[in-house]
Short mmCIF file of C-alpha atoms in Angstrom, two decimals:
data_model
loop_
_atom_site.label_atom_id
_atom_site.label_comp_id
_atom_site.label_asym_id
_atom_site.label_seq_id
_atom_site.Cartn_x
_atom_site.Cartn_y
_atom_site.Cartn_z
CA MET A 128 0.00 0.00 0.00
CA ARG A 129 0.97 3.62 -0.45
CA ILE A 130 0.49 5.25 2.92
CA GLY A 131 0.58 8.99 3.66
CA ILE A 132 1.04 9.91 7.33
CA ALA A 133 0.60 13.42 8.71
CA CYS A 134 2.47 14.50 11.85
CA PRO A 135 1.31 17.53 13.85
CA TYR A 136 4.47 18.37 15.77
CA SER A 137 8.07 19.17 14.91
CA TRP A 138 9.89 16.09 13.72
CA ASP A 139 13.16 17.17 15.29
CA VAL A 140 11.70 17.70 18.76
CA PRO A 141 11.47 14.60 20.94
CA GLY A 142 7.87 13.70 21.62
CA GLY A 143 5.51 10.77 22.09
CA VAL A 144 3.52 11.38 18.93
CA GLN A 145 6.62 11.85 16.79
CA SER A 146 8.27 8.66 18.12
CA HIS A 147 5.05 6.78 17.52
CA ILE A 148 4.87 7.94 13.92
CA ARG A 149 8.53 7.20 13.32
CA ASP A 150 8.22 3.67 14.70
CA LEU A 151 4.96 3.04 12.84
CA ALA A 152 6.41 4.28 9.55
CA GLU A 153 9.50 2.13 9.91
CA ALA A 154 7.48 -0.94 10.89
CA LEU A 155 5.20 -0.45 7.87
CA ILE A 156 8.19 -0.01 5.57
CA GLU A 157 9.64 -3.19 7.04
CA LEU A 158 6.43 -4.95 6.07
CA GLY A 159 6.96 -3.81 2.50
CA HIS A 160 4.71 -0.77 2.20
CA GLU A 161 5.51 2.67 0.80
CA VAL A 162 5.26 5.34 3.44
CA SER A 163 5.57 9.12 3.30
CA VAL A 164 5.37 11.26 6.42
CA ILE A 165 4.61 14.97 6.17
CA ALA A 166 5.79 16.86 9.23
CA PRO A 167 6.88 20.30 10.40
CA ALA A 168 10.65 20.11 10.10
CA ASP A 169 13.52 22.29 9.11
CA GLU A 170 14.29 21.53 5.47
CA ASP A 171 17.99 22.03 6.07
CA ARG A 172 18.40 19.35 8.70
CA PRO A 173 19.05 15.68 7.99
CA LEU A 174 15.82 13.67 7.95
CA PRO A 175 14.89 10.06 7.19
CA ASP A 176 14.01 9.43 3.54
CA TYR A 177 10.33 8.98 4.21
CA VAL A 178 9.85 12.41 5.82
CA VAL A 179 8.60 15.37 3.77
CA PRO A 180 9.41 18.56 5.72
CA THR A 181 7.18 21.63 5.58
CA GLY A 182 9.56 24.03 7.27
CA LYS A 183 10.05 24.90 10.90
CA ALA A 184 6.99 24.79 13.10
CA MET A 185 5.84 28.03 14.63
CA PRO A 186 5.61 28.53 18.40
CA VAL A 187 2.13 29.69 19.25
CA PRO A 188 -0.04 29.61 22.39
CA TYR A 189 -2.51 26.77 22.28
CA ASN A 190 -4.44 24.92 24.93
CA GLY A 191 -2.66 26.62 27.81
CA SER A 192 0.93 26.26 26.72
CA VAL A 193 3.21 27.06 23.81
CA ALA A 194 2.95 24.54 20.99
CA ARG A 195 5.03 24.30 17.85
CA LEU A 196 2.59 23.85 14.99
CA SER A 197 2.23 24.39 11.26
CA PHE A 198 -0.78 26.23 9.93
CA GLY A 199 -1.72 28.98 7.49
CA PRO A 200 -1.77 29.31 3.71
CA LEU A 201 1.80 28.14 3.14
CA SER A 202 1.26 24.93 5.09
CA VAL A 203 -2.02 24.33 3.28
CA SER A 204 -0.36 24.51 -0.12
CA LYS A 205 2.44 22.18 0.97
CA VAL A 206 -0.09 19.65 2.20
CA ARG A 207 -1.99 19.91 -1.09
CA ARG A 208 1.16 19.30 -3.07
CA TRP A 209 2.12 16.32 -0.91
CA LEU A 210 -1.29 14.70 -1.39
CA ARG A 211 -1.34 15.41 -5.10
CA ASP A 212 2.12 13.93 -5.64
CA GLY A 213 1.65 11.03 -3.22
CA ASP A 214 -1.33 9.27 -4.74
CA PHE A 215 -1.82 7.45 -1.46
CA ASP A 216 -4.18 4.57 -0.89
CA VAL A 217 -4.88 5.88 2.57
CA LEU A 218 -4.19 9.08 4.52
CA HIS A 219 -3.32 8.53 8.17
CA VAL A 220 -3.54 11.63 10.35
CA HIS A 221 -2.38 11.89 13.95
CA GLU A 222 -4.00 14.17 16.53
CA PRO A 223 -6.38 15.75 14.00
CA THR A 224 -7.90 17.97 16.69
CA VAL A 225 -4.63 19.89 17.02
CA PRO A 226 -4.35 22.96 14.76
CA SER A 227 -1.60 21.63 12.52
CA LEU A 228 -0.81 19.61 9.38
CA PRO A 229 -3.06 16.60 10.07
CA LEU A 230 -6.12 18.78 10.44
CA LEU A 231 -5.20 20.61 7.25
CA ALA A 232 -4.75 17.29 5.48
CA CYS A 233 -8.25 16.21 6.52
CA TRP A 234 -9.57 19.50 5.22
CA VAL A 235 -8.11 19.29 1.74
CA ALA A 236 -8.15 15.54 1.17
CA ALA A 237 -10.76 13.45 -0.56
CA GLY A 238 -10.52 9.71 -0.03
CA PRO A 239 -9.98 7.17 2.74
CA ILE A 240 -8.76 8.80 5.95
CA VAL A 241 -7.68 7.08 9.17
CA ALA A 242 -7.08 9.15 12.31
CA THR A 243 -5.17 8.23 15.46
CA VAL A 244 -5.83 10.15 18.64
CA HIS A 245 -3.08 10.09 21.22
CA THR A 246 -4.44 12.24 24.02
CA ALA A 247 -7.79 12.91 25.57
CA MET A 248 -9.11 16.12 24.10
CA PRO A 249 -9.76 18.91 26.54
CA LYS A 250 -13.39 19.77 27.06
CA SER A 251 -14.04 22.16 24.22
CA ARG A 252 -17.24 21.08 22.67
CA ILE A 253 -18.20 24.69 22.43
CA LEU A 254 -15.10 25.29 20.41
CA LEU A 255 -15.94 22.57 17.97
CA ALA A 256 -19.50 23.78 17.66
CA SER A 257 -18.35 27.29 16.79
CA GLN A 258 -15.97 26.13 14.09
CA PRO A 259 -17.86 24.61 11.19
CA VAL A 260 -14.70 24.19 9.11
CA LEU A 261 -13.28 22.08 11.89
CA ARG A 262 -16.31 19.88 12.07
CA THR A 263 -16.44 19.40 8.29
CA ALA A 264 -12.80 18.41 8.16
CA LEU A 265 -13.07 15.93 11.02
CA GLU A 266 -16.25 14.35 9.73
CA LYS A 267 -14.30 13.06 6.75
CA ILE A 268 -12.46 10.58 8.94
CA ASP A 269 -13.38 7.02 8.03
CA GLY A 270 -11.31 4.95 10.43
CA ARG A 271 -10.55 5.84 14.01
CA ILE A 272 -7.74 4.58 16.22
CA ALA A 273 -7.08 5.53 19.84
CA VAL A 274 -3.90 4.67 21.73
CA SER A 275 -5.63 4.58 25.10
CA GLU A 276 -9.06 4.51 26.70
CA ALA A 277 -8.76 8.16 27.62
CA ALA A 278 -7.99 9.06 24.02
CA ARG A 279 -10.86 6.90 22.84
CA SER A 280 -13.29 9.02 24.82
CA THR A 281 -12.22 11.95 22.66
CA PHE A 282 -13.62 10.24 19.64
CA VAL A 283 -16.81 9.16 21.28
CA GLU A 284 -17.57 12.52 22.85
CA HIS A 285 -16.30 14.95 20.27
CA LEU A 286 -15.98 13.26 16.93
CA GLY A 287 -19.09 11.15 17.03
CA GLY A 288 -17.86 7.65 16.60
CA ASP A 289 -16.12 4.82 18.32
CA ALA A 290 -12.45 4.01 17.81
CA VAL A 291 -10.33 0.89 17.68
CA LEU A 292 -7.94 0.70 20.62
CA ILE A 293 -4.38 0.10 19.45
CA PRO A 294 -1.90 1.10 22.17
CA ASN A 295 1.50 2.52 21.42
CA GLY A 296 4.07 0.01 20.35
CA VAL A 297 7.52 -0.52 21.73
CA ALA A 298 10.39 -1.11 19.35
CA VAL A 299 11.55 -4.01 21.48
CA HIS A 300 14.69 -4.71 19.48
CA ARG A 301 15.94 -1.22 20.35
CA TYR A 302 15.81 -1.92 24.06
CA ARG A 303 17.11 -5.46 24.31
CA GLN A 304 20.80 -4.75 24.60
CA ALA A 305 22.80 -1.81 25.82
CA ARG A 306 26.00 -1.05 27.66
CA PRO A 307 25.29 0.08 31.21
CA LEU A 308 26.53 3.50 32.22
CA ASP A 309 30.01 3.38 33.74
CA GLY A 310 30.00 2.27 37.34
CA TRP A 311 26.39 1.11 37.27
CA PRO A 312 24.55 -0.69 38.78
CA GLY A 313 27.34 -0.98 41.31
CA ASP A 314 27.73 -3.52 44.09
CA GLY A 315 25.18 -1.98 46.38
CA GLY A 316 22.34 -2.20 43.92
CA ALA A 317 20.51 0.50 42.00
CA ILE A 318 16.95 1.60 41.40
CA GLY A 319 16.06 3.58 38.31
CA PHE A 320 13.41 6.20 37.42
CA LEU A 321 12.66 7.84 34.08
CA GLY A 322 10.35 10.77 33.62
CA ARG A 323 9.44 14.31 34.60
CA MET A 324 10.80 14.88 38.10
CA ASP A 325 8.54 17.83 38.85
CA GLU A 326 5.24 16.33 37.78
CA SER A 327 3.72 14.92 40.95
CA ARG A 328 1.72 12.32 39.03
CA LYS A 329 4.94 10.70 37.90
CA GLY A 330 5.48 9.81 41.54
CA LEU A 331 9.16 10.60 42.09
CA ALA A 332 8.35 11.85 45.58
CA VAL A 333 7.07 8.39 46.53
CA LEU A 334 10.29 6.78 45.30
CA LEU A 335 12.44 9.26 47.22
CA GLN A 336 10.58 8.49 50.42
CA ALA A 337 10.89 4.77 49.82
CA PHE A 338 14.61 5.23 49.21
CA GLU A 339 14.97 6.81 52.65
CA LEU A 340 13.44 3.66 54.14
CA LEU A 341 15.55 1.30 52.04
CA ALA A 342 18.79 3.19 52.55
CA VAL A 343 18.81 2.37 56.26
CA ASP A 344 19.79 -1.27 55.69
CA ARG A 345 21.56 -0.82 52.38
CA PRO A 346 24.57 1.48 52.67
CA ASP A 347 25.51 1.21 48.99
CA LEU A 348 22.12 1.31 47.35
CA ARG A 349 21.84 4.14 44.83
CA LEU A 350 19.17 5.87 42.78
CA LEU A 351 19.53 6.71 39.10
CA ILE A 352 17.04 9.31 37.95
CA ALA A 353 16.79 10.69 34.43
CA GLY A 354 14.40 13.24 33.04
CA PRO A 355 13.54 16.91 32.80
CA GLY A 356 13.09 18.90 35.97
CA ASP A 357 14.84 20.64 38.81
CA ALA A 358 17.34 18.07 40.08
CA GLY A 359 18.54 20.34 42.86
CA GLU A 360 15.07 20.73 44.27
CA GLN A 361 14.41 17.00 44.16
CA ARG A 362 17.74 16.11 45.69
CA HIS A 363 16.99 18.34 48.65
CA LYS A 364 13.96 16.27 49.46
CA LEU A 365 16.35 13.59 50.67
CA PRO A 366 18.15 13.90 54.02
CA ALA A 367 21.69 15.24 53.60
CA PRO A 368 23.64 11.97 54.06
CA LEU A 369 21.64 10.28 51.29
CA ARG A 370 21.94 13.00 48.70
CA GLU A 371 25.10 11.81 47.06
CA ARG A 372 23.58 8.37 46.58
CA ALA A 373 20.94 9.78 44.23
CA VAL A 374 22.32 10.53 40.79
CA PHE A 375 20.25 12.88 38.68
CA LEU A 376 20.64 13.01 34.91
CA ASP A 377 18.89 15.57 32.79
CA GLU A 378 16.66 14.62 29.90
CA VAL A 379 18.60 11.93 28.04
CA SER A 380 18.77 10.90 24.41
CA GLU A 381 16.90 7.79 23.25
CA GLU A 382 20.16 5.86 23.21
CA ASP A 383 21.09 6.88 26.72
CA LYS A 384 17.62 6.13 27.94
CA VAL A 385 18.14 2.50 26.96
CA ARG A 386 21.50 2.53 28.72
CA VAL A 387 19.86 3.88 31.87
CA LEU A 388 17.41 1.00 31.78
CA HIS A 389 20.32 -1.43 31.61
CA SER A 390 22.20 0.34 34.41
CA VAL A 391 19.88 -0.54 37.25
CA ASP A 392 18.78 -3.69 39.05
CA VAL A 393 15.23 -2.56 39.58
CA PHE A 394 13.20 -0.05 37.58
CA CYS A 395 10.52 1.87 39.38
CA SER A 396 7.28 3.31 37.95
CA PRO A 397 5.76 5.05 40.96
CA ASN A 398 3.13 7.00 39.02
CA THR A 399 0.15 7.99 41.10
CA GLY A 400 -2.20 8.36 38.18
CA GLY A 401 -2.89 9.89 34.82
CA GLU A 402 -1.09 7.18 32.94
CA SER A 403 -3.11 5.85 30.03
CA PHE A 404 -0.65 3.26 28.90
CA GLY A 405 2.73 3.57 30.52
CA ILE A 406 5.08 3.57 27.57
CA VAL A 407 8.07 4.05 29.85
CA THR A 408 7.15 0.93 31.78
CA ALA A 409 6.76 -1.00 28.56
CA GLU A 410 10.20 0.18 27.45
CA ALA A 411 11.63 -1.02 30.75
CA MET A 412 9.99 -4.37 30.12
CA ALA A 413 11.62 -4.53 26.69
CA ALA A 414 14.98 -3.82 28.31
CA GLY A 415 14.44 -6.84 30.54
CA VAL A 416 14.94 -5.03 33.83
CA ALA A 417 12.89 -6.12 36.85
CA ILE A 418 10.06 -3.71 37.47
CA VAL A 419 8.25 -2.47 40.53
CA ALA A 420 5.24 -0.33 39.64
CA SER A 421 2.30 1.30 41.36
CA ASP A 422 -0.96 -0.58 41.11
CA ILE A 423 -2.76 1.73 38.69
CA PRO A 424 -4.96 0.18 36.00
CA ALA A 425 -2.53 0.89 33.14
CA PHE A 426 0.36 -0.85 34.89
CA ARG A 427 -1.73 -3.70 36.19
CA GLN A 428 -2.75 -4.42 32.64
CA VAL A 429 0.66 -4.10 31.03
CA LEU A 430 2.34 -6.12 33.82
CA ARG A 431 -0.27 -8.85 33.60
CA ASP A 432 -1.71 -8.44 37.10
CA GLY A 433 1.72 -8.61 38.72
CA ARG A 434 3.08 -11.60 36.83
CA ALA A 435 5.45 -9.50 34.77
CA GLY A 436 6.39 -7.01 37.48
CA GLU A 437 5.85 -6.27 41.17
CA LEU A 438 2.91 -4.02 41.95
CA PHE A 439 2.75 -1.85 45.07
CA ALA A 440 -0.01 0.21 46.67
CA VAL A 441 -0.35 3.53 44.88
CA GLY A 442 1.43 6.38 46.65
CA ASP A 443 2.64 4.16 49.51
CA PRO A 444 6.42 4.53 50.05
CA ALA A 445 6.50 1.76 52.67
CA ASP A 446 4.87 -0.70 50.30
CA LEU A 447 7.21 0.37 47.51
CA ALA A 448 10.19 -0.13 49.79
CA ARG A 449 8.94 -3.57 50.72
CA ALA A 450 8.44 -4.60 47.08
CA ALA A 451 11.77 -3.17 45.95
CA ALA A 452 13.61 -4.82 48.83
CA ARG A 453 12.14 -8.14 47.85
CA LEU A 454 13.54 -7.75 44.35
CA LEU A 455 16.91 -6.35 45.40
CA ASP A 456 17.50 -9.34 47.64
CA ASP A 457 16.37 -11.99 45.17
CA PRO A 458 18.20 -12.12 41.83
CA GLY A 459 16.26 -15.26 40.92
CA ARG A 460 12.96 -13.43 41.24
CA ARG A 461 14.35 -10.56 39.19
CA ALA A 462 15.31 -12.92 36.38
CA GLN A 463 11.90 -14.53 36.49
CA LEU A 464 10.09 -11.21 36.27
CA SER A 465 12.42 -10.08 33.52
CA ALA A 466 11.58 -13.10 31.37
CA ALA A 467 7.87 -12.68 32.02
CA ALA A 468 8.09 -8.99 31.12
CA LEU A 469 9.84 -9.71 27.83
CA ASP A 470 7.11 -12.17 27.02
CA ALA A 471 4.35 -9.72 27.91
CA VAL A 472 5.85 -6.81 25.99
CA ALA A 473 5.91 -8.84 22.78
CA ASP A 474 2.20 -8.00 22.47
CA TYR A 475 3.17 -4.36 22.16
CA ASP A 476 6.01 -4.78 19.72
CA TRP A 477 5.74 -2.44 16.76
CA GLY A 478 5.56 -5.30 14.31
CA VAL A 479 2.33 -6.43 15.95
CA VAL A 480 0.99 -2.91 16.30
CA ALA A 481 1.72 -2.07 12.67
CA ARG A 482 -0.25 -5.11 11.51
CA ASN A 483 -3.20 -3.99 13.61
CA VAL A 484 -3.01 -0.56 12.06
CA LEU A 485 -2.87 -2.12 8.60
CA SER A 486 -6.13 -3.96 9.22
CA VAL A 487 -7.76 -0.62 9.89
CA TYR A 488 -6.31 0.76 6.65
CA GLU A 489 -7.53 -2.24 4.73
CA THR A 490 -11.03 -1.82 6.12
CA VAL A 491 -11.44 1.80 5.06
CA VAL A 492 -9.82 1.33 1.68
CA LEU A 493 -12.31 -1.30 0.48
CA GLY A 494 -14.01 -0.14 -2.69
CA ARG A 495 -12.48 3.35 -2.59
CA THR A 496 -10.19 5.24 -4.95
CA THR A 497 -6.88 6.72 -3.89
CA VAL A 498 -6.59 9.91 -1.87
CA SER A 499 -6.81 13.13 -3.90
CA ILE A 500 -7.40 16.78 -3.13
CA THR A 501 -10.77 18.52 -3.07
CA MET B 65 2.28 90.10 69.99
CA THR B 66 0.00 87.20 70.84
CA TRP B 67 -2.61 88.54 68.42
CA THR B 68 -0.18 88.43 65.52
CA ILE B 69 0.68 84.85 66.27
CA VAL B 70 -2.96 83.88 66.51
CA VAL B 71 -3.86 85.63 63.25
CA LEU B 72 -0.87 84.12 61.47
CA SER B 73 -1.67 80.66 62.77
CA VAL B 74 -5.26 80.92 61.64
CA LEU B 75 -4.07 82.12 58.24
CA VAL B 76 -1.68 79.21 57.91
CA LEU B 77 -4.37 76.78 58.92
CA VAL B 78 -6.83 78.23 56.42
CA LEU B 79 -4.28 78.12 53.61
CA PHE B 80 -3.33 74.62 54.57
CA SER B 81 -6.92 73.41 54.47
CA PHE B 82 -7.37 75.03 51.04
CA TRP B 83 -4.30 73.22 49.83
CA VAL B 84 -5.46 69.89 51.24
CA SER B 85 -8.85 70.34 49.67
CA TRP B 86 -7.30 71.17 46.31
CA ARG B 87 -4.98 68.17 46.44
CA ALA B 88 -7.75 65.83 47.45
CA SER B 89 -10.04 66.85 44.65
CA ARG B 90 -7.21 66.69 42.16
CA LEU B 91 -6.50 63.17 43.30
CA ASP B 92 -10.17 62.39 43.07
CA ARG B 93 -10.26 63.55 39.45
CA LEU B 94 -7.24 61.42 38.67
CA HIS B 95 -8.90 58.35 40.10
CA ASN B 96 -11.96 59.03 37.97
CA ARG B 97 -9.78 59.32 34.88
CA VAL B 98 -8.15 56.01 35.79
CA GLU B 99 -11.57 54.36 35.94
CA ALA B 100 -12.57 55.81 32.61
CA ALA B 101 -9.31 54.74 30.98
CA ARG B 102 -9.66 51.27 32.42
CA THR B 103 -13.16 50.97 31.04
CA ALA B 104 -11.92 52.08 27.64
CA LEU B 105 -9.13 49.49 27.78
CA ASP B 106 -11.53 46.73 28.76
CA LEU B 107 -13.85 47.66 25.92
CA ALA B 108 -10.97 47.70 23.46
CA LEU B 109 -9.90 44.24 24.61
CA VAL B 110 -13.42 42.93 24.22
CA ARG B 111 -13.69 44.42 20.75
CA ARG B 112 -10.45 42.82 19.72
CA ALA B 113 -11.56 39.43 20.99
CA SER B 114 -14.87 39.84 19.20
CA ALA B 115 -13.28 40.72 15.89
CA ALA B 116 -10.85 37.82 16.18
CA SER B 117 -13.71 35.48 17.01
CA GLU B 118 -15.68 36.61 13.97
CA LEU B 119 -12.70 36.06 11.74
CA ALA B 120 -12.09 32.63 13.24
CA SER B 121 -15.63 31.37 12.71
CA SER B 122 -16.08 33.01 9.32
CA GLY B 123 -14.89 29.95 7.44
CA VAL B 124 -12.48 31.92 5.26
CA LEU B 125 -9.46 30.63 7.16
CA ASP B 126 -8.00 27.14 7.16
CA PRO B 127 -9.29 25.07 10.09
CA ALA B 128 -5.99 25.09 11.97
CA THR B 129 -5.76 28.89 11.98
CA SER B 130 -9.45 29.16 12.90
CA LEU B 131 -8.96 26.78 15.80
CA LEU B 132 -5.91 28.62 17.11
CA LEU B 133 -7.67 31.96 17.10
CA ALA B 134 -10.88 30.57 18.55
CA ASP B 135 -8.95 28.93 21.37
CA ALA B 136 -7.04 32.12 22.18
CA VAL B 137 -10.24 34.21 22.13
CA ARG B 138 -12.03 31.78 24.40
CA ARG B 139 -9.20 31.89 26.93
CA ALA B 140 -9.05 35.66 26.84
CA ARG B 141 -12.79 35.91 27.44
CA GLN B 142 -12.82 33.40 30.27
CA ALA B 143 -9.71 34.62 32.05
CA SER B 144 -10.06 35.62 35.69
CA ALA B 145 -9.00 39.13 36.66
CA GLY B 146 -5.59 37.94 37.79
CA GLU B 147 -4.83 36.12 34.55
CA ARG B 148 -6.34 38.59 32.15
CA ASP B 149 -3.04 40.11 31.09
CA LEU B 150 -1.55 36.70 30.33
CA ALA B 151 -4.55 35.51 28.33
CA GLU B 152 -4.72 38.75 26.34
CA SER B 153 -1.00 38.52 25.64
CA ASP B 154 -1.56 35.03 24.33
CA LEU B 155 -4.27 36.33 22.04
CA THR B 156 -1.79 38.91 20.76
CA ARG B 157 0.71 36.16 20.07
CA ALA B 158 -1.89 34.06 18.29
CA LEU B 159 -2.81 37.07 16.15
CA ARG B 160 0.83 37.75 15.39
CA ALA B 161 1.35 34.15 14.35
CA THR B 162 -1.62 34.21 12.03
CA VAL B 163 -2.99 37.57 10.91
CA SER B 164 0.33 39.40 10.98
CA GLU B 165 2.17 36.75 9.03
CA PRO B 166 3.31 37.84 5.55
CA GLY B 167 1.19 36.16 2.92
CA PHE B 168 -1.89 36.03 5.12
CA ARG B 169 -3.60 38.99 3.55
CA LYS B 170 -2.48 38.01 0.08
CA GLU B 171 -4.18 34.67 0.44
CA LEU B 172 -7.48 36.29 1.32
CA ALA B 173 -7.15 39.10 -1.21
CA GLU B 174 -9.93 37.94 -3.54
CA ASN B 175 -12.42 37.56 -0.73
CA VAL B 176 -13.74 41.05 0.07
CA GLY B 177 -15.64 39.93 3.14
CA ALA B 178 -12.50 38.32 4.50
CA THR B 179 -10.38 41.41 3.99
CA GLU B 180 -12.94 43.46 5.93
CA LEU B 181 -12.80 41.04 8.85
CA VAL B 182 -9.02 41.18 8.91
CA ASP B 183 -9.10 44.98 8.78
CA GLU B 184 -11.40 44.98 11.79
CA VAL B 185 -9.09 42.74 13.75
CA GLU B 186 -6.10 44.90 13.01
CA ALA B 187 -7.97 48.09 13.84
CA ALA B 188 -9.19 46.62 17.11
CA ALA B 189 -5.66 45.44 17.99
CA HIS B 190 -4.36 48.91 17.35
CA GLN B 191 -7.04 50.36 19.62
CA VAL B 192 -5.91 48.06 22.41
CA PHE B 193 -2.38 49.33 21.98
CA ILE B 194 -3.48 52.94 22.28
CA ALA B 195 -5.98 52.38 25.11
CA ARG B 196 -3.38 50.60 27.17
CA LYS B 197 -0.88 53.37 26.63
CA PHE B 198 -3.37 55.95 27.86
CA TYR B 199 -4.43 53.85 30.80
CA ASN B 200 -0.89 53.18 32.00
CA ASP B 201 -0.11 56.85 31.58
CA VAL B 202 -2.89 58.08 33.86
CA ALA B 203 -2.35 55.18 36.26
CA GLY B 204 1.28 56.18 36.55
CA ARG B 205 0.42 59.79 37.26
CA THR B 206 -2.06 58.73 39.91
CA ILE B 207 0.45 56.45 41.59
CA ASP B 208 3.01 59.24 41.61
CA ASP B 209 0.51 61.64 43.11
CA ARG B 210 -0.34 59.21 45.85
CA ARG B 211 3.31 58.99 46.75
CA ARG B 212 3.64 62.64 47.66
CA PHE B 213 4.52 63.04 51.31
CA LEU B 214 1.55 64.93 52.64
CA VAL B 215 -0.87 62.99 50.43
CA ARG B 216 0.44 59.78 51.96
CA VAL B 217 0.49 61.06 55.51
CA LEU B 218 -3.04 62.40 55.29
CA ARG B 219 -4.30 59.45 53.16
CA LEU B 220 -6.04 61.84 50.85
CA TRP B 221 -7.15 59.09 48.52
CA GLY B 222 -9.75 57.94 50.99
CA SER B 223 -11.13 54.61 49.92
CA ALA B 224 -9.87 54.69 46.36
CA LYS B 225 -7.64 51.73 45.52
CA GLN B 226 -4.17 52.25 44.13
CA PRO B 227 -4.33 51.65 40.40
CA GLU B 228 -2.17 48.91 38.88
CA PHE B 229 -0.36 49.03 35.60
CA PHE B 230 -1.71 46.74 32.93
CA ASP B 231 1.21 44.93 31.42
CA MET B 232 0.64 42.80 28.38
CA ASP B 233 2.17 41.96 25.06
CA ASP B 234 0.23 44.01 22.53
CA ALA B 235 2.84 44.57 19.87
CA LEU B 236 1.16 44.23 16.52
CA VAL B 237 4.24 43.15 14.69
CA ASP B 238 7.00 40.84 15.85
CA SER B 239 9.87 43.15 16.70
CA ASP B 240 12.29 40.61 15.21
CA SER B 241 10.72 40.98 11.81
CA LEU B 242 10.95 44.77 11.72
CA GLY B 243 13.45 46.34 9.32
#
């Protein structure tokens, strides 16, 4: 099939949607299909062959923060040209409710359109109602995919139709092997955390408190924390003697992220909520590190009710400490969980996900002509 | 001798009370002007939001641009008093990113109705710029007046609140793109 994919956000900025599109495109290409991705991207920077850049995205306030999007007459004409030259069998747009290329593609395209929604849309029914052009564009969508239950509600509430649930994939092969960071995990053991330090829902505070409890009996146990946020502020939450045992890395590259996962004995997902799938946890599973995670629905599902990872009571540092201690002291149990996790994460491998997406394409393409412009 | 002192004292007191009265009423007038200027600024902001909203829902713009403007207008309208300046600044930025972009007008050139809507938005934005200038000017003068020693000591402003400057981004054109 000839597949045209539209990306709303800057290709060169790290982001969940962009990684998803990249992995999907590469998995589809691997399966023998022709894929073209249109995305806001600087034309002068190196890009994969399948990406068609439309120029740098523009920072603009949207939905309460600054977003980098592509809109306006220039973007519209670039989208038109891409569709006209592409002769795609199907157009796959991502986050069509965001004011960027995918929405524009819906607007100008005629033909089979599949849309994937990644986030739950904020309550703005009024907004939709006041924008007839928006409604018209979105009504053209034939096939709907949601990566989580929360995102699915967007479709049901705002776009009038149910969606197929296909969670984000994990490119398992990328996580299997990596060289640990120098000096890690170390003889005393190490617990790892990936994510936004300052966002309370990510649960770093719970881990820090649990570390205080664990550190009493384990003089060499260390924490490895990577992600955006104020490391100084977080470090000060620990009592002074423990501070040097917590190593804080800033936001790390994809490559280093994998290395971090291979640098610890136990990986911790202490999220207190708001997690629709838990991609970070799934990545840890693909890396084969033993996992201890809070018992929120997303993790319970991905960790197969505790068979692929230890679950602890949400927000409970004592319970986390207990669960982590159990794993730190029992390498056999860690190996067992690691194997179970690798088995479980195979369901989320991009090869599997891409085939699921293809079935959606095949459904909407039946009896239709290729995508053209209105 | 005593008589002279008494007469002089009375004279000083009388002059002083005239002065206080004059100062107080001057301050009173300033506060009234502040209120009027603030009302004018609020009206200008509302007009700008209105014009932007009309343009956004007119259907002459691509859906992404319409959505951006509609979102910014909605936030400006719903902003609480404390966040008003931030929300209005965001609307300015949204307008700069859309309406002020080169090529925007050209694209709508054939559509007369569209050009009128854009003209209204730009006129309203300009009015905000001017209204804010005037407001901050009279607010500044009032604040300065309130700082004068005797005005402060005697609290001549009574129950009138100290005016606050209204700081927001209302530049119509990105300063980087000038020249």
